[in-house]
Amino acid sequence: MTDTQQATQTAVIEAKDVVAGYLPGVNILNGCSLVAYPGEMIGIIGPNGAGKSTLLKAMFGLVKIRSGSVHLGTQDITNLRANTLVEMGVGFVPQNNNVFPSLTIEENLQMGLFLRPKKVRERLGVMWDLFPALHERRTRSAGALSGGERQSLAMARALMMEPSVLLLDEPSAGLSPVRQDETFIRTRRINKTGVCVVMVEQNARRCLQICDRGYVLDQGKDAYTGTGRELAKDPKVIELYLGTLAEDVEGAKGEDPKLVKE
Ligand SMILES: Nc1ncnc2c1ncn2[C@@H]1O[C@H](COP(=O)(O)OP(=O)(O)OP(=O)(O)O)[C@@H](O)[C@H]1O
Ligand SMILES: [Mg+2]
């Protein structure tokens, strides 16, 4: 999408100059902005402690925004509560503690749609198609799942409500390279169904390969933004955040065919 096209299009979700923090007088986000347009998959990378998770939590109403704003389409959603945001079409998958371990897979998914019980059967069908491995194990308790399966279940649970935007915090963390790839491919497939994705990733190289655009966060601010290729070519981004990994991203021409053909 060109800059001109974006300028005329309403963002799906947009954080503007967000200042937020946990403790009184201590700001973690220092005027952080991010925008996602229809159909986009956005990656957020940056050093540990940069405020990546805090940004997602602030957008999802879990950390109080002290100044700045978050809009969902044309609606101001700044500091709305998470349960309201879920009803409005925002899905959030935190990195940890994202499933109910004592419930079965199917019960976890039903919980994802407790607000609209009549739609459960239809949405379950969609989820079983997207995540066949979960269907096979649907009567097992979520506590017995592997890290990757748990991550799939958490994503499926958020998708039950048919969100227009999905916020994902490090979906590939702790997974083997093969499982990481599966997670990226599945996330891209979900994005292609029309769900806008905003994803924090510790795997910067992979993230820049698969996402439409990326943001580099540093000290609570969006330090750099651009397409994966643009970021990978930027000498400052390379020096500070990517190191030699940048060559790999460039080598892949910004797109990994295995990932984008899905
Ligand atoms: N619940 C909390 N209470 C107080 N401070 C917190 C809390 N959670 C995070 N912080 C602080 O906010 C800063 C940013 O944390 P955040 O988790 O957003 O970083 P991050 O970019 O997601 O890092 P990582 O890559 O390690 O996940 C850190 O200094 C962290 O110590
Ligand atoms: Mg984090």
PDB file of C-alpha atoms and ligand atoms in Angstrom:
ATOM      1  CA  MET A   1       0.000   0.000   0.000  1.00  0.00           C
ATOM      2  CA  THR A   2       1.358   3.423  -0.945  1.00  0.00           C
ATOM      3  CA  ASP A   3       1.566   6.406   1.407  1.00  0.00           C
ATOM      4  CA  THR A   4      -1.154   8.190  -0.579  1.00  0.00           C
ATOM      5  CA  GLN A   5      -3.510   5.210  -0.329  1.00  0.00           C
ATOM      6  CA  GLN A   6      -2.894   4.993   3.405  1.00  0.00           C
ATOM      7  CA  ALA A   7      -3.510   8.701   3.909  1.00  0.00           C
ATOM      8  CA  THR A   8      -7.035   8.334   2.482  1.00  0.00           C
ATOM      9  CA  GLN A   9      -7.861   5.166   4.374  1.00  0.00           C
ATOM     10  CA  THR A  10      -9.226   4.892   7.905  1.00  0.00           C
ATOM     11  CA  ALA A  11      -6.875   2.965  10.148  1.00  0.00           C
ATOM     12  CA  VAL A  12      -8.178  -0.216  11.756  1.00  0.00           C
ATOM     13  CA  ILE A  13      -6.372   0.709  14.961  1.00  0.00           C
ATOM     14  CA  GLU A  14      -4.163   3.674  15.749  1.00  0.00           C
ATOM     15  CA  ALA A  15      -2.221   4.624  18.861  1.00  0.00           C
ATOM     16  CA  LYS A  16      -1.133   8.260  18.884  1.00  0.00           C
ATOM     17  CA  ASP A  17       1.536   9.741  21.148  1.00  0.00           C
ATOM     18  CA  VAL A  18       0.686   7.345  23.952  1.00  0.00           C
ATOM     19  CA  VAL A  19       2.197   8.057  27.357  1.00  0.00           C
ATOM     20  CA  ALA A  20       1.566   5.279  29.887  1.00  0.00           C
ATOM     21  CA  GLY A  21       3.143   3.473  32.798  1.00  0.00           C
ATOM     22  CA  TYR A  22       2.545   1.250  35.792  1.00  0.00           C
ATOM     23  CA  LEU A  23       3.852   3.269  38.713  1.00  0.00           C
ATOM     24  CA  PRO A  24       2.864   6.861  39.538  1.00  0.00           C
ATOM     25  CA  GLY A  25       5.256   9.321  37.928  1.00  0.00           C
ATOM     26  CA  VAL A  26       7.087   6.652  35.927  1.00  0.00           C
ATOM     27  CA  ASN A  27       6.285   6.591  32.233  1.00  0.00           C
ATOM     28  CA  ILE A  28       7.158   3.467  30.261  1.00  0.00           C
ATOM     29  CA  LEU A  29       5.654   4.641  26.974  1.00  0.00           C
ATOM     30  CA  ASN A  30       6.916   8.116  26.117  1.00  0.00           C
ATOM     31  CA  GLY A  31       4.766   9.281  23.214  1.00  0.00           C
ATOM     32  CA  CYS A  32       4.472   6.045  21.282  1.00  0.00           C
ATOM     33  CA  SER A  33       2.520   5.854  18.013  1.00  0.00           C
ATOM     34  CA  LEU A  34       1.489   2.967  15.800  1.00  0.00           C
ATOM     35  CA  VAL A  35      -1.053   2.586  13.022  1.00  0.00           C
ATOM     36  CA  ALA A  36      -2.447  -0.482  11.271  1.00  0.00           C
ATOM     37  CA  TYR A  37      -4.468  -0.204   8.062  1.00  0.00           C
ATOM     38  CA  PRO A  38      -7.019  -2.729   6.757  1.00  0.00           C
ATOM     39  CA  GLY A  39      -5.476  -6.047   5.866  1.00  0.00           C
ATOM     40  CA  GLU A  40      -2.099  -5.215   7.343  1.00  0.00           C
ATOM     41  CA  MET A  41       0.105  -7.401   9.471  1.00  0.00           C
ATOM     42  CA  ILE A  42       2.308  -5.216  11.645  1.00  0.00           C
ATOM     43  CA  GLY A  43       5.372  -6.371  13.557  1.00  0.00           C
ATOM     44  CA  ILE A  44       6.780  -4.685  16.653  1.00  0.00           C
ATOM     45  CA  ILE A  45      10.401  -5.383  17.491  1.00  0.00           C
ATOM     46  CA  GLY A  46      12.897  -3.800  19.868  1.00  0.00           C
ATOM     47  CA  PRO A  47      15.162  -4.532  22.803  1.00  0.00           C
ATOM     48  CA  ASN A  48      13.962  -6.090  26.051  1.00  0.00           C
ATOM     49  CA  GLY A  49      12.205  -3.570  28.230  1.00  0.00           C
ATOM     50  CA  ALA A  50      11.513  -1.199  25.306  1.00  0.00           C
ATOM     51  CA  GLY A  51       7.806  -1.206  26.153  1.00  0.00           C
ATOM     52  CA  LYS A  52       6.491  -3.559  23.444  1.00  0.00           C
ATOM     53  CA  SER A  53       4.194  -5.509  25.765  1.00  0.00           C
ATOM     54  CA  THR A  54       3.207  -2.309  27.520  1.00  0.00           C
ATOM     55  CA  LEU A  55       2.087  -0.811  24.206  1.00  0.00           C
ATOM     56  CA  LEU A  56      -0.171  -3.794  23.465  1.00  0.00           C
ATOM     57  CA  LYS A  57      -1.540  -3.705  27.018  1.00  0.00           C
ATOM     58  CA  ALA A  58      -2.190   0.044  26.770  1.00  0.00           C
ATOM     59  CA  MET A  59      -4.054  -0.471  23.477  1.00  0.00           C
ATOM     60  CA  PHE A  60      -6.113  -3.210  25.139  1.00  0.00           C
ATOM     61  CA  GLY A  61      -7.048  -1.159  28.214  1.00  0.00           C
ATOM     62  CA  LEU A  62      -4.802  -3.046  30.650  1.00  0.00           C
ATOM     63  CA  VAL A  63      -2.378  -0.178  31.335  1.00  0.00           C
ATOM     64  CA  LYS A  64      -3.724   3.304  31.921  1.00  0.00           C
ATOM     65  CA  ILE A  65      -2.968   5.817  29.192  1.00  0.00           C
ATOM     66  CA  ARG A  66      -1.880   9.152  30.718  1.00  0.00           C
ATOM     67  CA  SER A  67      -1.944  11.123  27.500  1.00  0.00           C
ATOM     68  CA  GLY A  68      -2.365  10.388  23.827  1.00  0.00           C
ATOM     69  CA  SER A  69      -5.119   8.280  22.291  1.00  0.00           C
ATOM     70  CA  VAL A  70      -6.103   4.953  20.783  1.00  0.00           C
ATOM     71  CA  HIS A  71      -8.723   4.763  18.037  1.00  0.00           C
ATOM     72  CA  LEU A  72     -10.469   1.711  16.616  1.00  0.00           C
ATOM     73  CA  GLY A  73     -11.630   2.886  13.222  1.00  0.00           C
ATOM     74  CA  THR A  74     -13.248   6.233  13.971  1.00  0.00           C
ATOM     75  CA  GLN A  75     -14.069   5.353  17.592  1.00  0.00           C
ATOM     76  CA  ASP A  76     -11.960   6.662  20.470  1.00  0.00           C
ATOM     77  CA  ILE A  77     -11.172   3.618  22.628  1.00  0.00           C
ATOM     78  CA  THR A  78      -8.577   5.265  24.885  1.00  0.00           C
ATOM     79  CA  ASN A  79      -8.699   3.648  28.345  1.00  0.00           C
ATOM     80  CA  LEU A  80     -11.810   1.601  27.608  1.00  0.00           C
ATOM     81  CA  ARG A  81     -11.884  -1.627  29.571  1.00  0.00           C
ATOM     82  CA  ALA A  82     -10.619  -4.838  28.022  1.00  0.00           C
ATOM     83  CA  ASN A  83     -14.022  -6.563  28.107  1.00  0.00           C
ATOM     84  CA  THR A  84     -15.583  -3.637  26.229  1.00  0.00           C
ATOM     85  CA  LEU A  85     -12.787  -3.782  23.668  1.00  0.00           C
ATOM     86  CA  VAL A  86     -13.375  -7.498  23.122  1.00  0.00           C
ATOM     87  CA  GLU A  87     -17.023  -6.747  22.334  1.00  0.00           C
ATOM     88  CA  MET A  88     -15.899  -4.001  19.952  1.00  0.00           C
ATOM     89  CA  GLY A  89     -13.685  -6.370  17.989  1.00  0.00           C
ATOM     90  CA  VAL A  90     -10.233  -6.220  19.544  1.00  0.00           C
ATOM     91  CA  GLY A  91      -8.578  -9.551  20.336  1.00  0.00           C
ATOM     92  CA  PHE A  92      -5.526  -9.798  22.581  1.00  0.00           C
ATOM     93  CA  VAL A  93      -3.289 -12.795  23.207  1.00  0.00           C
ATOM     94  CA  PRO A  94      -0.806 -12.190  26.020  1.00  0.00           C
ATOM     95  CA  GLN A  95       2.461 -14.103  26.023  1.00  0.00           C
ATOM     96  CA  ASN A  96       1.720 -16.116  29.146  1.00  0.00           C
ATOM     97  CA  ASN A  97      -1.263 -17.438  31.071  1.00  0.00           C
ATOM     98  CA  ASN A  98      -3.407 -17.201  27.990  1.00  0.00           C
ATOM     99  CA  VAL A  99      -5.562 -20.330  28.386  1.00  0.00           C
ATOM    100  CA  PHE A 100      -7.614 -21.880  31.206  1.00  0.00           C
ATOM    101  CA  PRO A 101      -5.507 -24.976  32.003  1.00  0.00           C
ATOM    102  CA  SER A 102      -8.224 -26.871  33.884  1.00  0.00           C
ATOM    103  CA  LEU A 103     -10.757 -26.568  31.050  1.00  0.00           C
ATOM    104  CA  THR A 104     -10.759 -28.650  27.876  1.00  0.00           C
ATOM    105  CA  ILE A 105      -9.768 -27.146  24.541  1.00  0.00           C
ATOM    106  CA  GLU A 106     -13.407 -26.946  23.478  1.00  0.00           C
ATOM    107  CA  GLU A 107     -14.427 -25.303  26.758  1.00  0.00           C
ATOM    108  CA  ASN A 108     -11.628 -22.761  26.373  1.00  0.00           C
ATOM    109  CA  LEU A 109     -12.987 -21.843  22.951  1.00  0.00           C
ATOM    110  CA  GLN A 110     -16.549 -21.636  24.255  1.00  0.00           C
ATOM    111  CA  MET A 111     -15.314 -19.239  26.928  1.00  0.00           C
ATOM    112  CA  GLY A 112     -13.931 -17.088  24.128  1.00  0.00           C
ATOM    113  CA  LEU A 113     -17.479 -16.548  22.902  1.00  0.00           C
ATOM    114  CA  PHE A 114     -19.451 -16.470  26.130  1.00  0.00           C
ATOM    115  CA  LEU A 115     -20.891 -13.131  25.045  1.00  0.00           C
ATOM    116  CA  ARG A 116     -22.582 -14.690  22.002  1.00  0.00           C
ATOM    117  CA  PRO A 117     -23.528 -18.283  22.867  1.00  0.00           C
ATOM    118  CA  LYS A 118     -25.661 -18.699  19.715  1.00  0.00           C
ATOM    119  CA  LYS A 119     -22.613 -18.351  17.497  1.00  0.00           C
ATOM    120  CA  VAL A 120     -20.471 -20.919  19.321  1.00  0.00           C
ATOM    121  CA  ARG A 121     -21.139 -23.824  16.960  1.00  0.00           C
ATOM    122  CA  GLU A 122     -20.424 -21.787  13.831  1.00  0.00           C
ATOM    123  CA  ARG A 123     -17.215 -20.256  15.204  1.00  0.00           C
ATOM    124  CA  LEU A 124     -16.026 -23.610  16.568  1.00  0.00           C
ATOM    125  CA  GLY A 125     -16.291 -24.965  13.012  1.00  0.00           C
ATOM    126  CA  VAL A 126     -14.120 -22.144  11.713  1.00  0.00           C
ATOM    127  CA  MET A 127     -11.538 -22.753  14.454  1.00  0.00           C
ATOM    128  CA  TRP A 128     -11.404 -26.518  13.824  1.00  0.00           C
ATOM    129  CA  ASP A 129     -10.673 -25.742  10.157  1.00  0.00           C
ATOM    130  CA  LEU A 130      -7.926 -23.270  11.075  1.00  0.00           C
ATOM    131  CA  PHE A 131      -6.453 -25.435  13.833  1.00  0.00           C
ATOM    132  CA  PRO A 132      -7.072 -29.121  12.974  1.00  0.00           C
ATOM    133  CA  ALA A 133      -4.672 -30.268  15.702  1.00  0.00           C
ATOM    134  CA  LEU A 134      -6.895 -28.621  18.299  1.00  0.00           C
ATOM    135  CA  HIS A 135      -9.941 -30.431  16.914  1.00  0.00           C
ATOM    136  CA  GLU A 136      -8.226 -33.792  17.371  1.00  0.00           C
ATOM    137  CA  ARG A 137      -7.548 -32.974  21.003  1.00  0.00           C
ATOM    138  CA  ARG A 138     -10.713 -31.019  21.746  1.00  0.00           C
ATOM    139  CA  THR A 139     -11.688 -33.046  24.824  1.00  0.00           C
ATOM    140  CA  ARG A 140      -8.207 -32.822  26.413  1.00  0.00           C
ATOM    141  CA  SER A 141      -7.521 -30.337  29.149  1.00  0.00           C
ATOM    142  CA  ALA A 142      -5.598 -27.272  28.011  1.00  0.00           C
ATOM    143  CA  GLY A 143      -3.111 -27.749  30.862  1.00  0.00           C
ATOM    144  CA  ALA A 144      -1.766 -30.853  29.095  1.00  0.00           C
ATOM    145  CA  LEU A 145      -0.896 -29.023  25.863  1.00  0.00           C
ATOM    146  CA  SER A 146       2.602 -28.226  24.620  1.00  0.00           C
ATOM    147  CA  GLY A 147       3.736 -24.603  24.379  1.00  0.00           C
ATOM    148  CA  GLY A 148       2.901 -24.404  20.678  1.00  0.00           C
ATOM    149  CA  GLU A 149      -0.520 -26.025  21.057  1.00  0.00           C
ATOM    150  CA  ARG A 150      -1.304 -23.700  23.924  1.00  0.00           C
ATOM    151  CA  GLN A 151      -0.328 -20.735  21.798  1.00  0.00           C
ATOM    152  CA  SER A 152      -2.644 -21.985  19.022  1.00  0.00           C
ATOM    153  CA  LEU A 153      -5.469 -22.396  21.500  1.00  0.00           C
ATOM    154  CA  ALA A 154      -4.957 -18.883  22.868  1.00  0.00           C
ATOM    155  CA  MET A 155      -5.069 -17.469  19.341  1.00  0.00           C
ATOM    156  CA  ALA A 156      -8.162 -19.514  18.482  1.00  0.00           C
ATOM    157  CA  ARG A 157      -9.872 -18.336  21.657  1.00  0.00           C
ATOM    158  CA  ALA A 158      -9.272 -14.702  20.727  1.00  0.00           C
ATOM    159  CA  LEU A 159     -10.556 -15.401  17.192  1.00  0.00           C
ATOM    160  CA  MET A 160     -13.853 -16.852  18.442  1.00  0.00           C
ATOM    161  CA  MET A 161     -15.215 -13.296  18.783  1.00  0.00           C
ATOM    162  CA  GLU A 162     -14.357 -12.502  15.136  1.00  0.00           C
ATOM    163  CA  PRO A 163     -12.091  -9.579  16.030  1.00  0.00           C
ATOM    164  CA  SER A 164     -11.221  -6.963  13.426  1.00  0.00           C
ATOM    165  CA  VAL A 165      -7.783  -6.660  14.962  1.00  0.00           C
ATOM    166  CA  LEU A 166      -5.679  -9.213  16.797  1.00  0.00           C
ATOM    167  CA  LEU A 167      -2.922  -8.084  19.174  1.00  0.00           C
ATOM    168  CA  LEU A 168      -0.331 -10.843  19.723  1.00  0.00           C
ATOM    169  CA  ASP A 169       2.470 -10.699  22.258  1.00  0.00           C
ATOM    170  CA  GLU A 170       5.390 -12.879  21.149  1.00  0.00           C
ATOM    171  CA  PRO A 171       3.393 -15.745  19.650  1.00  0.00           C
ATOM    172  CA  SER A 172       6.532 -17.698  18.750  1.00  0.00           C
ATOM    173  CA  ALA A 173       8.391 -17.332  22.058  1.00  0.00           C
ATOM    174  CA  GLY A 174       9.772 -20.546  23.474  1.00  0.00           C
ATOM    175  CA  LEU A 175       8.950 -22.607  20.372  1.00  0.00           C
ATOM    176  CA  SER A 176      11.330 -24.661  18.232  1.00  0.00           C
ATOM    177  CA  PRO A 177      12.242 -23.126  14.833  1.00  0.00           C
ATOM    178  CA  VAL A 178       9.785 -25.461  13.067  1.00  0.00           C
ATOM    179  CA  ARG A 179       6.966 -24.558  15.431  1.00  0.00           C
ATOM    180  CA  GLN A 180       7.884 -20.870  15.111  1.00  0.00           C
ATOM    181  CA  ASP A 181       7.482 -21.125  11.355  1.00  0.00           C
ATOM    182  CA  GLU A 182       4.137 -22.862  11.754  1.00  0.00           C
ATOM    183  CA  THR A 183       2.993 -20.069  14.041  1.00  0.00           C
ATOM    184  CA  PHE A 184       4.064 -17.394  11.552  1.00  0.00           C
ATOM    185  CA  ILE A 185       2.376 -19.210   8.659  1.00  0.00           C
ATOM    186  CA  ARG A 186      -0.847 -19.642  10.610  1.00  0.00           C
ATOM    187  CA  THR A 187      -0.804 -16.013  11.723  1.00  0.00           C
ATOM    188  CA  ARG A 188      -0.338 -14.890   8.131  1.00  0.00           C
ATOM    189  CA  ARG A 189      -3.218 -17.145   7.063  1.00  0.00           C
ATOM    190  CA  ILE A 190      -5.451 -15.606   9.727  1.00  0.00           C
ATOM    191  CA  ASN A 191      -4.376 -12.157   8.542  1.00  0.00           C
ATOM    192  CA  LYS A 192      -5.319 -13.110   4.953  1.00  0.00           C
ATOM    193  CA  THR A 193      -8.864 -13.878   6.120  1.00  0.00           C
ATOM    194  CA  GLY A 194      -9.181 -10.143   6.783  1.00  0.00           C
ATOM    195  CA  VAL A 195      -8.050  -9.821  10.406  1.00  0.00           C
ATOM    196  CA  CYS A 196      -5.573  -7.016  10.983  1.00  0.00           C
ATOM    197  CA  VAL A 197      -2.641  -8.339  13.058  1.00  0.00           C
ATOM    198  CA  VAL A 198      -0.349  -6.353  15.366  1.00  0.00           C
ATOM    199  CA  MET A 199       2.349  -8.694  16.633  1.00  0.00           C
ATOM    200  CA  VAL A 200       5.241  -8.228  19.042  1.00  0.00           C
ATOM    201  CA  GLU A 201       8.121 -10.520  18.098  1.00  0.00           C
ATOM    202  CA  GLN A 202      11.482 -11.370  19.593  1.00  0.00           C
ATOM    203  CA  ASN A 203      12.448 -13.063  16.332  1.00  0.00           C
ATOM    204  CA  ALA A 204      13.206  -9.782  14.520  1.00  0.00           C
ATOM    205  CA  ARG A 205      14.469 -11.327  11.298  1.00  0.00           C
ATOM    206  CA  ARG A 206      11.428 -13.557  10.793  1.00  0.00           C
ATOM    207  CA  CYS A 207       9.117 -10.778  11.862  1.00  0.00           C
ATOM    208  CA  LEU A 208      10.446  -8.363   9.244  1.00  0.00           C
ATOM    209  CA  GLN A 209      10.215 -11.066   6.587  1.00  0.00           C
ATOM    210  CA  ILE A 210       6.595 -11.867   7.151  1.00  0.00           C
ATOM    211  CA  CYS A 211       4.974  -8.591   8.225  1.00  0.00           C
ATOM    212  CA  ASP A 212       3.782  -5.851   5.862  1.00  0.00           C
ATOM    213  CA  ARG A 213       5.349  -3.178   8.057  1.00  0.00           C
ATOM    214  CA  GLY A 214       7.395  -3.075  11.195  1.00  0.00           C
ATOM    215  CA  TYR A 215       7.964  -0.744  14.131  1.00  0.00           C
ATOM    216  CA  VAL A 216      11.156  -0.649  16.152  1.00  0.00           C
ATOM    217  CA  LEU A 217      10.422   0.424  19.707  1.00  0.00           C
ATOM    218  CA  ASP A 218      13.119   1.899  21.881  1.00  0.00           C
ATOM    219  CA  GLN A 219      12.689   3.398  25.341  1.00  0.00           C
ATOM    220  CA  GLY A 220       8.928   3.632  25.004  1.00  0.00           C
ATOM    221  CA  LYS A 221       8.924   5.343  21.615  1.00  0.00           C
ATOM    222  CA  ASP A 222       8.457   4.190  18.024  1.00  0.00           C
ATOM    223  CA  ALA A 223      12.026   4.845  16.922  1.00  0.00           C
ATOM    224  CA  TYR A 224      11.731   3.526  13.355  1.00  0.00           C
ATOM    225  CA  THR A 225       8.982   2.319  11.054  1.00  0.00           C
ATOM    226  CA  GLY A 226       8.802   1.033   7.507  1.00  0.00           C
ATOM    227  CA  THR A 227       8.454  -2.145   5.487  1.00  0.00           C
ATOM    228  CA  GLY A 228      10.639  -5.056   6.515  1.00  0.00           C
ATOM    229  CA  ARG A 229      13.061  -4.291   3.690  1.00  0.00           C
ATOM    230  CA  GLU A 230      13.222  -0.595   4.553  1.00  0.00           C
ATOM    231  CA  LEU A 231      13.952  -1.321   8.196  1.00  0.00           C
ATOM    232  CA  ALA A 232      16.468  -3.994   7.314  1.00  0.00           C
ATOM    233  CA  LYS A 233      18.337  -1.551   5.064  1.00  0.00           C
ATOM    234  CA  ASP A 234      18.370   1.333   7.543  1.00  0.00           C
ATOM    235  CA  PRO A 235      21.955   1.581   8.857  1.00  0.00           C
ATOM    236  CA  LYS A 236      20.814   2.768  12.299  1.00  0.00           C
ATOM    237  CA  VAL A 237      18.328  -0.079  12.666  1.00  0.00           C
ATOM    238  CA  ILE A 238      20.997  -2.537  11.568  1.00  0.00           C
ATOM    239  CA  GLU A 239      23.546  -1.145  13.985  1.00  0.00           C
ATOM    240  CA  LEU A 240      21.223  -0.967  16.941  1.00  0.00           C
ATOM    241  CA  TYR A 241      18.785  -3.836  16.546  1.00  0.00           C
ATOM    242  CA  LEU A 242      19.521  -6.250  13.750  1.00  0.00           C
ATOM    243  CA  GLY A 243      23.269  -6.669  13.440  1.00  0.00           C
ATOM    244  CA  THR A 244      24.168  -9.159  10.716  1.00  0.00           C
ATOM    245  CA  LEU A 245      20.595 -10.471  10.614  1.00  0.00           C
ATOM    246  CA  ALA A 246      19.714  -7.634   8.267  1.00  0.00           C
ATOM    247  CA  GLU A 247      21.520  -9.325   5.389  1.00  0.00           C
ATOM    248  CA  ASP A 248      19.288 -12.347   5.770  1.00  0.00           C
ATOM    249  CA  VAL A 249      16.163 -10.228   5.542  1.00  0.00           C
ATOM    250  CA  GLU A 250      17.500  -8.491   2.432  1.00  0.00           C
ATOM    251  CA  GLY A 251      18.527 -11.850   0.993  1.00  0.00           C
ATOM    252  CA  ALA A 252      14.944 -13.010   1.339  1.00  0.00           C
ATOM    253  CA  LYS A 253      13.839  -9.901  -0.580  1.00  0.00           C
ATOM    254  CA  GLY A 254      11.534  -8.995   2.238  1.00  0.00           C
ATOM    255  CA  GLU A 255       9.352 -11.983   1.551  1.00  0.00           C
ATOM    256  CA  ASP A 256       9.723 -15.614   2.353  1.00  0.00           C
ATOM    257  CA  PRO A 257       7.786 -17.417  -0.411  1.00  0.00           C
ATOM    258  CA  LYS A 258       6.946 -20.240   1.970  1.00  0.00           C
ATOM    259  CA  LEU A 259       5.294 -17.730   4.263  1.00  0.00           C
ATOM    260  CA  VAL A 260       3.572 -15.375   1.831  1.00  0.00           C
ATOM    261  CA  LYS A 261       2.128 -17.964  -0.578  1.00  0.00           C
ATOM    262  CA  GLU A 262      -0.275 -19.216   2.089  1.00  0.00           C
TER     263      GLU A 262
HETATM  264  N1  LIG B   1       3.521  -4.744  35.917  1.00  0.00           N
HETATM  265  C1  LIG B   1       4.569  -3.898  35.874  1.00  0.00           C
HETATM  266  N2  LIG B   1       4.824  -3.035  36.890  1.00  0.00           N
HETATM  267  C2  LIG B   1       5.855  -2.172  36.841  1.00  0.00           C
HETATM  268  N3  LIG B   1       6.726  -2.078  35.813  1.00  0.00           N
HETATM  269  C3  LIG B   1       6.541  -2.907  34.771  1.00  0.00           C
HETATM  270  C4  LIG B   1       5.452  -3.854  34.748  1.00  0.00           C
HETATM  271  N4  LIG B   1       5.522  -4.538  33.587  1.00  0.00           N
HETATM  272  C5  LIG B   1       6.591  -4.039  32.908  1.00  0.00           C
HETATM  273  N5  LIG B   1       7.184  -3.064  33.612  1.00  0.00           N
HETATM  274  C6  LIG B   1       8.365  -2.294  33.190  1.00  0.00           C
HETATM  275  O1  LIG B   1       8.078  -1.616  31.982  1.00  0.00           O
HETATM  276  C7  LIG B   1       9.209  -1.623  31.110  1.00  0.00           C
HETATM  277  C8  LIG B   1       8.789  -2.121  29.752  1.00  0.00           C
HETATM  278  O2  LIG B   1       8.336  -3.454  29.912  1.00  0.00           O
HETATM  279  P1  LIG B   1       7.673  -4.271  28.726  1.00  0.00           P
HETATM  280  O3  LIG B   1       7.244  -5.573  29.322  1.00  0.00           O
HETATM  281  O4  LIG B   1       6.655  -3.443  28.057  1.00  0.00           O
HETATM  282  O5  LIG B   1       8.917  -4.441  27.757  1.00  0.00           O
HETATM  283  P2  LIG B   1       9.070  -5.342  26.457  1.00  0.00           P
HETATM  284  O6  LIG B   1       9.554  -4.469  25.367  1.00  0.00           O
HETATM  285  O7  LIG B   1       7.816  -6.107  26.229  1.00  0.00           O
HETATM  286  O8  LIG B   1      10.261  -6.309  26.884  1.00  0.00           O
HETATM  287  P3  LIG B   1      10.509  -7.875  26.563  1.00  0.00           P
HETATM  288  O9  LIG B   1      11.171  -7.926  25.225  1.00  0.00           O
HETATM  289  O10 LIG B   1      11.458  -8.287  27.648  1.00  0.00           O
HETATM  290  O11 LIG B   1       9.194  -8.598  26.616  1.00  0.00           O
HETATM  291  C9  LIG B   1      10.275  -2.444  31.805  1.00  0.00           C
HETATM  292  O12 LIG B   1      11.191  -1.573  32.390  1.00  0.00           O
HETATM  293  C10 LIG B   1       9.533  -3.216  32.855  1.00  0.00           C
HETATM  294  O13 LIG B   1      10.333  -3.422  33.979  1.00  0.00           O
HETATM  295 MG    MG B   2       7.285  -8.103  26.299  1.00  0.00          MG
END
